[in-house]
Short mmCIF file of C-alpha atoms in Angstrom, two decimals:
data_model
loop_
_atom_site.label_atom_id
_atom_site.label_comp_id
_atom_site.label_asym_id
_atom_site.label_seq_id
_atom_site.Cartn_x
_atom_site.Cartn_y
_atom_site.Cartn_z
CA UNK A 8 -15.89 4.29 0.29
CA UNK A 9 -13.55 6.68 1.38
CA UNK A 10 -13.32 5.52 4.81
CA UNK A 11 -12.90 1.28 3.89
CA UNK A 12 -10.46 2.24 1.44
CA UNK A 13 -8.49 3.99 4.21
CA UNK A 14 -9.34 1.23 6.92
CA UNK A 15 -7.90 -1.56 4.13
CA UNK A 16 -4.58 0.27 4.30
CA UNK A 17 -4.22 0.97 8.49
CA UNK A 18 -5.31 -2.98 8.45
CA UNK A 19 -2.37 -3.86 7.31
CA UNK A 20 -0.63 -1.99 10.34
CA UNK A 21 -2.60 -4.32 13.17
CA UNK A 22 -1.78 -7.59 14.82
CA UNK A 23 -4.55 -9.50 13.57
CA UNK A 24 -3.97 -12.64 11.07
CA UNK A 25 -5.05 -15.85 10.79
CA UNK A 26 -2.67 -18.14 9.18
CA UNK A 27 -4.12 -21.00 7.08
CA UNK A 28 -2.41 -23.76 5.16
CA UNK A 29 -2.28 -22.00 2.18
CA UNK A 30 -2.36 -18.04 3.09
CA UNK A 31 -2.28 -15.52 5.83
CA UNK A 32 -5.64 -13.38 5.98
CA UNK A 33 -6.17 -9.96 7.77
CA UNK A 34 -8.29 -7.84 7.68
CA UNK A 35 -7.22 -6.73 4.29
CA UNK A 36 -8.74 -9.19 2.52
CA UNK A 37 -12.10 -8.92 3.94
CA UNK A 38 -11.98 -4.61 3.49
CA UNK A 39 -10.92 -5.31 -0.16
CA UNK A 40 -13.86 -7.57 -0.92
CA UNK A 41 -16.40 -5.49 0.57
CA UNK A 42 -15.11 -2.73 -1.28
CA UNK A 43 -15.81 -5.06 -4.46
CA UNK A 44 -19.13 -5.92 -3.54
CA UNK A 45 -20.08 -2.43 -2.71
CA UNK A 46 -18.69 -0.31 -5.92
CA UNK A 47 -20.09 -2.95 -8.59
CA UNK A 48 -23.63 -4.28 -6.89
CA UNK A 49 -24.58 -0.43 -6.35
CA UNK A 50 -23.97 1.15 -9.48
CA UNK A 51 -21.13 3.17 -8.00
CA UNK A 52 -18.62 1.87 -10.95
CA UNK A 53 -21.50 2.24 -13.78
CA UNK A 54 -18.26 3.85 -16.16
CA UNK A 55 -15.25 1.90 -15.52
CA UNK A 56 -12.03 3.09 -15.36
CA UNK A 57 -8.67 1.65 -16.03
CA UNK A 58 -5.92 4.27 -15.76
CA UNK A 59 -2.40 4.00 -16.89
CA UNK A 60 -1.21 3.50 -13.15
CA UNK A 61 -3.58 0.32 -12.73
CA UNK A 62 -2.43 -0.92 -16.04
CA UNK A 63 1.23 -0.71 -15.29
CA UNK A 64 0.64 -2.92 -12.36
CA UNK A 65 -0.76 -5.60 -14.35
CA UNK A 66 2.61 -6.83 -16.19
CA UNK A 67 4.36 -7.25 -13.14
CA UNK A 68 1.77 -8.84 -11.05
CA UNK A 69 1.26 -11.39 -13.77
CA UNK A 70 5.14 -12.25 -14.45
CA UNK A 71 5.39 -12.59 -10.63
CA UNK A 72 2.45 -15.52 -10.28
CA UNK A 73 3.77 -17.26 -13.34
CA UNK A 74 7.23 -16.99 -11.51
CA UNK A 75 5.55 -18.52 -8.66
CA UNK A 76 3.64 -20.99 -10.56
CA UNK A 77 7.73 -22.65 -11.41
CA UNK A 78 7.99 -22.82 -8.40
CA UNK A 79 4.97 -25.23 -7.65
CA UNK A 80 1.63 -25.12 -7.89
CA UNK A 81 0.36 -24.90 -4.39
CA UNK A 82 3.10 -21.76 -4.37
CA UNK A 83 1.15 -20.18 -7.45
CA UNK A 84 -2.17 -20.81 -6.19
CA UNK A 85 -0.74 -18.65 -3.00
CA UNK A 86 0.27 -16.20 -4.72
CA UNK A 87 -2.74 -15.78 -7.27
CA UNK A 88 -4.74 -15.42 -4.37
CA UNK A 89 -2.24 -12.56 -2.92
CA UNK A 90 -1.82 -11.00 -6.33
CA UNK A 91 -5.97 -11.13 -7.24
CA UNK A 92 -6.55 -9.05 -3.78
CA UNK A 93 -3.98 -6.53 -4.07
CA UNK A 94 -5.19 -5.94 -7.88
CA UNK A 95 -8.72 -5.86 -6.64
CA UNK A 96 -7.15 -2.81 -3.96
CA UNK A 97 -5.42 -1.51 -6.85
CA UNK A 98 -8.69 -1.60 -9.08
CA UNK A 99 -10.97 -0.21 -6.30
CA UNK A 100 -8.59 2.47 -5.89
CA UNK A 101 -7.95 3.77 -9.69
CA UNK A 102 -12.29 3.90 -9.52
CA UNK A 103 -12.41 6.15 -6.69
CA UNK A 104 -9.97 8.02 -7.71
CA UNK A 105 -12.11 10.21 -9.63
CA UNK A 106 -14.02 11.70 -6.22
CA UNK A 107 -11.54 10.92 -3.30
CA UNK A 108 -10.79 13.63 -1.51
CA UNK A 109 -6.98 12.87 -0.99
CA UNK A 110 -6.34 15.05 1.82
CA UNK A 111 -9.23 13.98 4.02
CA UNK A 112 -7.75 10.23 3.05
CA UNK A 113 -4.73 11.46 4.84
CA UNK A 114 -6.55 12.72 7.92
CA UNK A 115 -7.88 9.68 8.64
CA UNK A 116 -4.62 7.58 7.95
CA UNK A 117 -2.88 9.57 10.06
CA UNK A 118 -4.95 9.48 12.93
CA UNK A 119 -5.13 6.08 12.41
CA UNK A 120 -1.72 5.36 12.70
CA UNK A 121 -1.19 7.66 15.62
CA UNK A 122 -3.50 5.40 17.22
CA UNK A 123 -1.91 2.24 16.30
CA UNK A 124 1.60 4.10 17.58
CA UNK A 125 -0.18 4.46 20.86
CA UNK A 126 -0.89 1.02 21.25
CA UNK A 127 2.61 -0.02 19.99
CA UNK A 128 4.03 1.66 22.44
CA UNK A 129 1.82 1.26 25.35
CA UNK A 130 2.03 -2.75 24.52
CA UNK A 131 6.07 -2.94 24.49
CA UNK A 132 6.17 -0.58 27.96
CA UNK A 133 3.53 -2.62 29.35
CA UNK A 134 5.90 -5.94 28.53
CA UNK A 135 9.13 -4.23 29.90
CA UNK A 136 10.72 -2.94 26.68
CA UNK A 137 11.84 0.58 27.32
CA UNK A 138 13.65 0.55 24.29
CA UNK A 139 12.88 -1.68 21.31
CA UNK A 140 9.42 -1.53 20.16
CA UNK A 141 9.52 -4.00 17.62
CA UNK A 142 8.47 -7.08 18.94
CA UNK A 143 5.06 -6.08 17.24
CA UNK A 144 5.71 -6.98 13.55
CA UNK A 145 3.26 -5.42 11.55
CA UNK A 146 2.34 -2.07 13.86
CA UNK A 147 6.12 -1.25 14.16
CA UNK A 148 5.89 -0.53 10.67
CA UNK A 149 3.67 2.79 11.67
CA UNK A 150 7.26 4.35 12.92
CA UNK A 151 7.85 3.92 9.35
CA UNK A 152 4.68 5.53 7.56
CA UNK A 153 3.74 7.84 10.20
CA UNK A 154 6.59 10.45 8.65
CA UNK A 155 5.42 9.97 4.95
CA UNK A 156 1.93 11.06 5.92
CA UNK A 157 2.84 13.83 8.02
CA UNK A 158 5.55 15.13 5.69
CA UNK A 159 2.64 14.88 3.06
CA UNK A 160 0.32 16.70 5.36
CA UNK A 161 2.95 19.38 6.51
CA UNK A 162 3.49 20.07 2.64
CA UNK A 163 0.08 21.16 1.80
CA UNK A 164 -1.33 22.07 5.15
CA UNK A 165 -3.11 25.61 5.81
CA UNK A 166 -0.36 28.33 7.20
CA UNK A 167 -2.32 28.48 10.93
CA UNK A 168 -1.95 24.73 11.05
CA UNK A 169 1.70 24.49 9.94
CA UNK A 170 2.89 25.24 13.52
CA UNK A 171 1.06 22.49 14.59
CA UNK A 172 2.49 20.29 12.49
CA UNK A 173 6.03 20.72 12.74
CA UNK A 174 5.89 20.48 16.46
CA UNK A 175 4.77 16.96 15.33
CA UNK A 176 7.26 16.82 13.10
CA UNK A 177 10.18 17.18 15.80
CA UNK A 178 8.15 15.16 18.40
CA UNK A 179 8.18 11.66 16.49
CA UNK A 180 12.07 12.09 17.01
CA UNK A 181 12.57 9.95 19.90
CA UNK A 182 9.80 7.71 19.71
CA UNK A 183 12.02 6.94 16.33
CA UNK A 184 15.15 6.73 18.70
CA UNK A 185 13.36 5.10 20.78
CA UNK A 186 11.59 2.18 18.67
CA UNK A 187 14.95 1.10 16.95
CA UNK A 188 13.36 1.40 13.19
CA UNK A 189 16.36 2.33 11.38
CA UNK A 190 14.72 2.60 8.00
CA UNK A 191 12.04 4.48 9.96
CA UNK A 192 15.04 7.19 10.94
CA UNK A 193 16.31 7.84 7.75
CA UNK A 194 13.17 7.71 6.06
CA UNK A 195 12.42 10.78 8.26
CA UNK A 196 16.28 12.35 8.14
CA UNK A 197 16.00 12.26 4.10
CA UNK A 198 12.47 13.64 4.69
CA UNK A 199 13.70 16.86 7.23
CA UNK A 200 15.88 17.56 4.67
CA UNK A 201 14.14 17.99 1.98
CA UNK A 202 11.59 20.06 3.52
CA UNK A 203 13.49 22.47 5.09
CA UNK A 204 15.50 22.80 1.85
CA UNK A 205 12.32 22.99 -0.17
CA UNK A 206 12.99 19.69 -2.47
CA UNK A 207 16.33 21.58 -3.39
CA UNK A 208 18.34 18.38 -4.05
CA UNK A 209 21.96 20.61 -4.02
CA UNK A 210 20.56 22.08 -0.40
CA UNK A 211 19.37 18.53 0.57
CA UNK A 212 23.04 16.47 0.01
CA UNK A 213 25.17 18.52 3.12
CA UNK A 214 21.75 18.78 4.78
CA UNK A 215 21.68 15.10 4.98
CA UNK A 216 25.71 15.23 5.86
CA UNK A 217 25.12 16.95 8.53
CA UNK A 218 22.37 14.72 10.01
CA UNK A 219 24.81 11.51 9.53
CA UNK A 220 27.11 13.76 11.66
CA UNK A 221 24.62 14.62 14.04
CA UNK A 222 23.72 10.60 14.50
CA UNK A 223 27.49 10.40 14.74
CA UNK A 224 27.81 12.39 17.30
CA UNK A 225 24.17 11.00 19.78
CA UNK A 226 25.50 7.33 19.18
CA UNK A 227 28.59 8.29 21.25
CA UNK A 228 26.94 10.48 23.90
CA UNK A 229 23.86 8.24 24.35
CA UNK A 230 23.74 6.41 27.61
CA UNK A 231 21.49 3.08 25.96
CA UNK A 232 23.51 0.52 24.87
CA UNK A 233 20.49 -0.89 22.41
CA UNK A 234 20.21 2.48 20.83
CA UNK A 235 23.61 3.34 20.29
CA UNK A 236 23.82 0.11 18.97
CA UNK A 237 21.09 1.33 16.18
CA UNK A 238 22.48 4.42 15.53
CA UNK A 239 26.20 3.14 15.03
CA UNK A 240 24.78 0.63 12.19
CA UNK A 241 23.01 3.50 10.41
CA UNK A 242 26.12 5.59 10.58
CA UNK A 243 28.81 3.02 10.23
CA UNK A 244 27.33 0.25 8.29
CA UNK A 245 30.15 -1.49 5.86
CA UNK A 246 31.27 -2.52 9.90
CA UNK A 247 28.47 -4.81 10.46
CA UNK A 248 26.46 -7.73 8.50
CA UNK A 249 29.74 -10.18 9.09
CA UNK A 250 28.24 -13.79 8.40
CA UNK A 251 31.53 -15.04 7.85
CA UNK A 252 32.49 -14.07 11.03
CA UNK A 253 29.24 -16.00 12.36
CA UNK A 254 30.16 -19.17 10.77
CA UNK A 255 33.69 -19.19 11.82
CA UNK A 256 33.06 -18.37 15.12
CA UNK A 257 29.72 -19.70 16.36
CA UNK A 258 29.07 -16.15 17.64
CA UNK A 259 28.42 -12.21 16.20
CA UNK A 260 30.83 -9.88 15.48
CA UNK A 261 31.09 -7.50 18.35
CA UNK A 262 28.46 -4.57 17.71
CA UNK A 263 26.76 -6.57 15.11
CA UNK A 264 23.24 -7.72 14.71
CA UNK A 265 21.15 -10.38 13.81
CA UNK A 266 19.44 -8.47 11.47
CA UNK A 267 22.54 -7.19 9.75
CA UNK A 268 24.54 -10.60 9.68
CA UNK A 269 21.26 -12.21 7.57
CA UNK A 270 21.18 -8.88 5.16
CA UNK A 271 24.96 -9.67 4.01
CA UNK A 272 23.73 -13.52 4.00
CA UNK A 273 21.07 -12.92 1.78
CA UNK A 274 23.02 -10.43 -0.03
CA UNK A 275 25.45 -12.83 -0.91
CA UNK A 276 23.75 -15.58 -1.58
CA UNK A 277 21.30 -14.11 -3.89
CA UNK A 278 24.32 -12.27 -5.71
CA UNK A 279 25.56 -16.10 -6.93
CA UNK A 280 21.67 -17.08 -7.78
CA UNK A 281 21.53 -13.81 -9.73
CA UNK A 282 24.62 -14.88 -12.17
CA UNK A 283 23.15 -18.52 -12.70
CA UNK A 284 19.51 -17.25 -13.19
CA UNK A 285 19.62 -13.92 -14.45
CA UNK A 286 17.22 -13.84 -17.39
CA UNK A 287 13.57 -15.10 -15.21
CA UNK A 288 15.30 -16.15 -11.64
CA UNK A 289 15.00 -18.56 -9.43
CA UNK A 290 11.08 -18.65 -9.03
CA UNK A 291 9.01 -16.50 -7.09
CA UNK A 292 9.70 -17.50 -3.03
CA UNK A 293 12.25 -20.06 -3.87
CA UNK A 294 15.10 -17.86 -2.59
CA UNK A 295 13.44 -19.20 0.98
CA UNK A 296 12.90 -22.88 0.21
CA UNK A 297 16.73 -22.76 -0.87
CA UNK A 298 17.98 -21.53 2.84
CA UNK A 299 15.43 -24.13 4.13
CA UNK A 300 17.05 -27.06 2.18
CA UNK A 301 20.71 -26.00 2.10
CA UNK A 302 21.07 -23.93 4.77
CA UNK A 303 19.03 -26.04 7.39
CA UNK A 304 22.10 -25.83 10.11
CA UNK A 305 22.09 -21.86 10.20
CA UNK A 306 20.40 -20.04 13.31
CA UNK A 307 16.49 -19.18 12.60
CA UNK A 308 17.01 -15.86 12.50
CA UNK A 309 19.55 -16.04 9.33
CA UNK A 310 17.08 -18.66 7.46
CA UNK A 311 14.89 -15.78 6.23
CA UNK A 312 13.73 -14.45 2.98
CA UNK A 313 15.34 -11.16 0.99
CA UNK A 314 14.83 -7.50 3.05
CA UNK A 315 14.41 -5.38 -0.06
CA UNK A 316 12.33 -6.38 -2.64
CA UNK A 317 14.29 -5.10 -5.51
CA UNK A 318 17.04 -7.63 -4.57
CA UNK A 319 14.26 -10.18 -4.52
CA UNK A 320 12.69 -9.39 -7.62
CA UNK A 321 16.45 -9.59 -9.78
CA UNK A 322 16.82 -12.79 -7.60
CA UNK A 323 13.46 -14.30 -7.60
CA UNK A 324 12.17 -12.87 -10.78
CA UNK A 325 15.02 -11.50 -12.54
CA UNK A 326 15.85 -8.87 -15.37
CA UNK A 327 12.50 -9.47 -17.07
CA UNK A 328 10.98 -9.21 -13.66
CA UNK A 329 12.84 -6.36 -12.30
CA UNK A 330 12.46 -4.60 -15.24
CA UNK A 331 8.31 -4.84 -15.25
CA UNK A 332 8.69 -3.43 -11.43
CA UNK A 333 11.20 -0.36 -12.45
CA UNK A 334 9.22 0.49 -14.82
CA UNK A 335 5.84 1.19 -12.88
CA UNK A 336 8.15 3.43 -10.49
CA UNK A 337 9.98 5.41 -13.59
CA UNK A 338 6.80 6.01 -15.20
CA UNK A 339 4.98 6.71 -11.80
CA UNK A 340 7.58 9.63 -11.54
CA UNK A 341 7.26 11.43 -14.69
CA UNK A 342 3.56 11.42 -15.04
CA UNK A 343 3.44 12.38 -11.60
CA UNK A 344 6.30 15.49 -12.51
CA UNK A 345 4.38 15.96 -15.47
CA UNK A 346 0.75 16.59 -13.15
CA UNK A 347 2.95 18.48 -10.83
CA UNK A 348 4.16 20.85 -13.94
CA UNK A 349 0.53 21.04 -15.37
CA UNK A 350 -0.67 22.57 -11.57
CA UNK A 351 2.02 24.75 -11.16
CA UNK A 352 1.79 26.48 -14.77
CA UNK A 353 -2.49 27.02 -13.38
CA UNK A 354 -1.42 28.50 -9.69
CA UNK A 355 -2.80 25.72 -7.93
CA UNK A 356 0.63 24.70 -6.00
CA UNK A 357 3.67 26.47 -5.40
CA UNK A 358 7.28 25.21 -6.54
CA UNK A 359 8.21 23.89 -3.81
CA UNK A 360 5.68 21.85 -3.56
CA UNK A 361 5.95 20.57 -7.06
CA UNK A 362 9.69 19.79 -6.28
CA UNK A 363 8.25 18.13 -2.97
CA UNK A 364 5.95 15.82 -3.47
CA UNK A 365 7.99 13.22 -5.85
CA UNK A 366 10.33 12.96 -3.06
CA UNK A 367 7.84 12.63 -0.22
CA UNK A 368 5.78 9.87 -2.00
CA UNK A 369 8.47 8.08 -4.68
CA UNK A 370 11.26 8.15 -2.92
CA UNK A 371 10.60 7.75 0.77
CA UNK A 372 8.23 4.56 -0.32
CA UNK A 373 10.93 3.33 -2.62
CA UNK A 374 13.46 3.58 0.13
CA UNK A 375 10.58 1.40 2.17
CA UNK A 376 10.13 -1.27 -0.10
CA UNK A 377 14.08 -1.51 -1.04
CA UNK A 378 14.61 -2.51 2.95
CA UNK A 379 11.57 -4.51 3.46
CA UNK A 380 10.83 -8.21 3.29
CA UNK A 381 8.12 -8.79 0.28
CA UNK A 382 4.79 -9.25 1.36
CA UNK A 383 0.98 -7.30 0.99
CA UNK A 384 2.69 -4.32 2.64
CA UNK A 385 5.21 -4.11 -0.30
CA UNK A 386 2.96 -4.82 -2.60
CA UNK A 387 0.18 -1.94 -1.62
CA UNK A 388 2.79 0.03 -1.34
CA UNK A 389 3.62 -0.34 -5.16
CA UNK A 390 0.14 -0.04 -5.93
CA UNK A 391 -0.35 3.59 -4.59
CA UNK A 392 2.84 4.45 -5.81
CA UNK A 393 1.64 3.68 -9.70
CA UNK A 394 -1.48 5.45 -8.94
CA UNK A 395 0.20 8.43 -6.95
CA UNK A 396 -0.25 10.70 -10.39
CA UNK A 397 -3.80 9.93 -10.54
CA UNK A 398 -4.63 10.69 -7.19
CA UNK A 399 -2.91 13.71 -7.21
CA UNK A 400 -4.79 14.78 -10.47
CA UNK A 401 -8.08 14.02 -9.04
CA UNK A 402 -7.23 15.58 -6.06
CA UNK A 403 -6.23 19.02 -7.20
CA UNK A 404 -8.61 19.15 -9.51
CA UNK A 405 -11.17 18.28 -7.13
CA UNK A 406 -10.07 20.76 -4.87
CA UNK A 407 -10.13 23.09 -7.80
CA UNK A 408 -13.42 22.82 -8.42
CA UNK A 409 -14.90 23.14 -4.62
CA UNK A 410 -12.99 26.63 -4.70
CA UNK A 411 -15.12 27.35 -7.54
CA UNK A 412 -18.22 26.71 -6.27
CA UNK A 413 -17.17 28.46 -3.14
CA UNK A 414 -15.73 31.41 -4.34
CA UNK A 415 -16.75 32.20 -8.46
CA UNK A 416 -15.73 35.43 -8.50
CA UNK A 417 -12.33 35.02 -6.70
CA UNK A 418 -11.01 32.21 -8.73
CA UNK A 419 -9.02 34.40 -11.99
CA UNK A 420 -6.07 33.21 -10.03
CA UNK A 421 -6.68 29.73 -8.07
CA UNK A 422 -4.31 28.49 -5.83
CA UNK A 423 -4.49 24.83 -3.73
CA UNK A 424 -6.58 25.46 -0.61
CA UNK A 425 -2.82 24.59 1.22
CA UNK A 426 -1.34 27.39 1.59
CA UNK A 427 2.50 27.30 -0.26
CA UNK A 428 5.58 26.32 1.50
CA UNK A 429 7.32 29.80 2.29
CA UNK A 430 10.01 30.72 -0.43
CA UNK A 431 7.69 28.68 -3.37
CA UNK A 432 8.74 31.33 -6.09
CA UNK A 433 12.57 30.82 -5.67
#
């Protein structure tokens, strides 16, 4: 179970879809419902479980079908479909919670995704692109995970394998440079600071100064024009995203991007359907059928949905909508600080860890889903976030008990098999 739950999420990383009239299937959907059909014909799910982080799914998921179900009905019945498989994830996930070994899970993800980078990369050199390895859409978002699950395997990894790991750590840098996944970059800039500051947020603010200096800095010595490009929107961004310019002109602004001219688009359009529809929004995916109607003469790249699904949810779904979603990432956070606090006070993690792990999981993800167009992805993402505290629970507890069987008479004072992050006790 361990392994198709694992396979279900690197899925969603690989270039294989089949689009229908009504939905796009990977292999997602088939994982998910073999997962199903596995846990409840064998007797694996005998005692049920429905944990706070599956429940606090379940308001959101449902406002966001009936939003879509406004909209039309073919639009609901696509969404219900979407919504019943990532619930069924989220479901088959809060069951094995109980006897997943999380790190293991990790293992495999990241290998997983290392292999998928391979690929990525080998595919985009193999097709002449040096530079740019995002022609892919779904594996390029591996340059964006791969750092979360390192980071959360560098955090509670064994001292002999730390080495290891950090060598990894500094060798995804240019492969980020490289790929052009700004997200991806600072995703892992936010994440080198607050390891080698120890989840210190006072440490981590001129840490991250520093690294917006040092970007400064590369984007005027590097030689490639599509990289320096990258790094000047990431460190000069109020610059770029000029639609106005676009429509005046027939042409971007000089240094700007595609990518950044339909951001401000979508920014500003969905800022005027917030203030008309403010109370339930527009209707879930209607923020796309309005570009298609009244923006029909704008270039295809600009006639795209939201990148940042808490701007879609205020504009698709709005206040009652966002509200349902903030709250499954508030509540994630405190009963995840809370489990943190409970395995600190027993000796199973260090500090630093405990300060750590919020930051590696909540906000790294919720940086993710904030720049991302909505979709499964987003959606799985949410769901692991809401049942981050469980898993973590299960985990170290898990882990707990293997140490006892292991070792009886050495466990007065347990500590997590990972080895704490030096300087834990300050």
């Amino acid at each position: 179970m361990r392994y198709l739950l694992t396979f279900a999420i690197l899925s969603l990383f690989l270039p294989i879809r089949i689009e229908t009239g009504l939905v796009l299937l990977r292999p997602f959907e088939v994982i998910v419902l073999l997962t199903l059909i596995i846990g409840l014909a064998t007797g694996r799910w005998r005692n049920l479980a429905f944990s706070a982080g599956f429940l606090l799914l379940l308001p959101f998921l449902g406002w966001h079908m009936l939003s879509a179900f406004s909209v039309g009905a073919e639009n609901g019945l696509r969404e219900l479909l979407q919504m019943s498989t990532v619930g069924a994830f989220a479901f088959a996930i809060a069951q094995e919670a109980r006897w997943l070994a999380t790190q293991k899970a990790v293992n495999i993800l990241l290998f997983g995704m290392v292999l998928i980078l391979a690929y990525t990369i080998t595919w985009h050199v193999a097709h002449g692109y040096s530079v740019g390895w995002k022609h892919l859409a779904d594996p390029r978002l591996v340059f964006t995970f791969l750092p979360i699950a390192l980071a959360g395997l560098l955090l509670f990894a064994k001292r002999g394998k730390r080495r290891g790991l950090w060598f990894a750590w500094g060798g995804i840098v240019p492969l980020l440079l490289l790929s052009g996944e700004r997200k991806a970059f600072l995703i892992y800039l936010f994440l080198t600071a607050a390891l080698l500051m120890r989840g210190r947020l006072a440490a981590m603010v001129p840490a991250i100064a520093a690294g917006f200096a040092g970007l400064f800095m590369l984007s005027i010595m590097v030689d490639n024009a599509y990289v320096e490009r990258q790094l000047q929107t990431i460190v000069n961004p109020l610059s770029m995203g000029q639609h106005e310019y676009l429509a005046a002109t027939g042409k971007y602004a000089p240094g700007d991007t595609p990518s950044n001219v339909q951001r401000a688009f979508a920014f500003t359009l969905s800022r005027q359907l917030i203030s008309e529809h403010p109370l339930m929004g527009v209707g879930t995916n209607q923020f796309k059928n309005i570009i298609d109607t009244d923006f029909s003469g704008l270039p295809d790249e600009l006639r795209l949905g939201i990148h940042g699904e808490f701007q879609r949810i205020l504009t698709e779904n709005g206040i009652i909508g966002l509200s349902l979603y903030v709250l499954i990432w508030i509540a994630a956070w405190f009963r995840l600080s809370r489990t943190l606090s409970w395995a600190l006070s027993h000796g199973l993690i260090g500090a630093a860890q405990a300060r750590l792990l919020p930051l590696v999981l909540l906000v790294a993800c919720a940086f993710y889903v904030g720049t991302e167009a909505s979709g499964t992805r987003a959606f799985v993402t949410l769901s692991l976030v809401s049942l981050a505290p469980e898993l973590t629970r299960h985990g170290l507890c898990l882990s707990l008990h293997r140490m006892r069987r292991a070792h009886p008479r050495s466990m007065r004072h347990p500590r997590f098999l990972g080895s704490p992050l030096p300087g834990i006790t300050r």
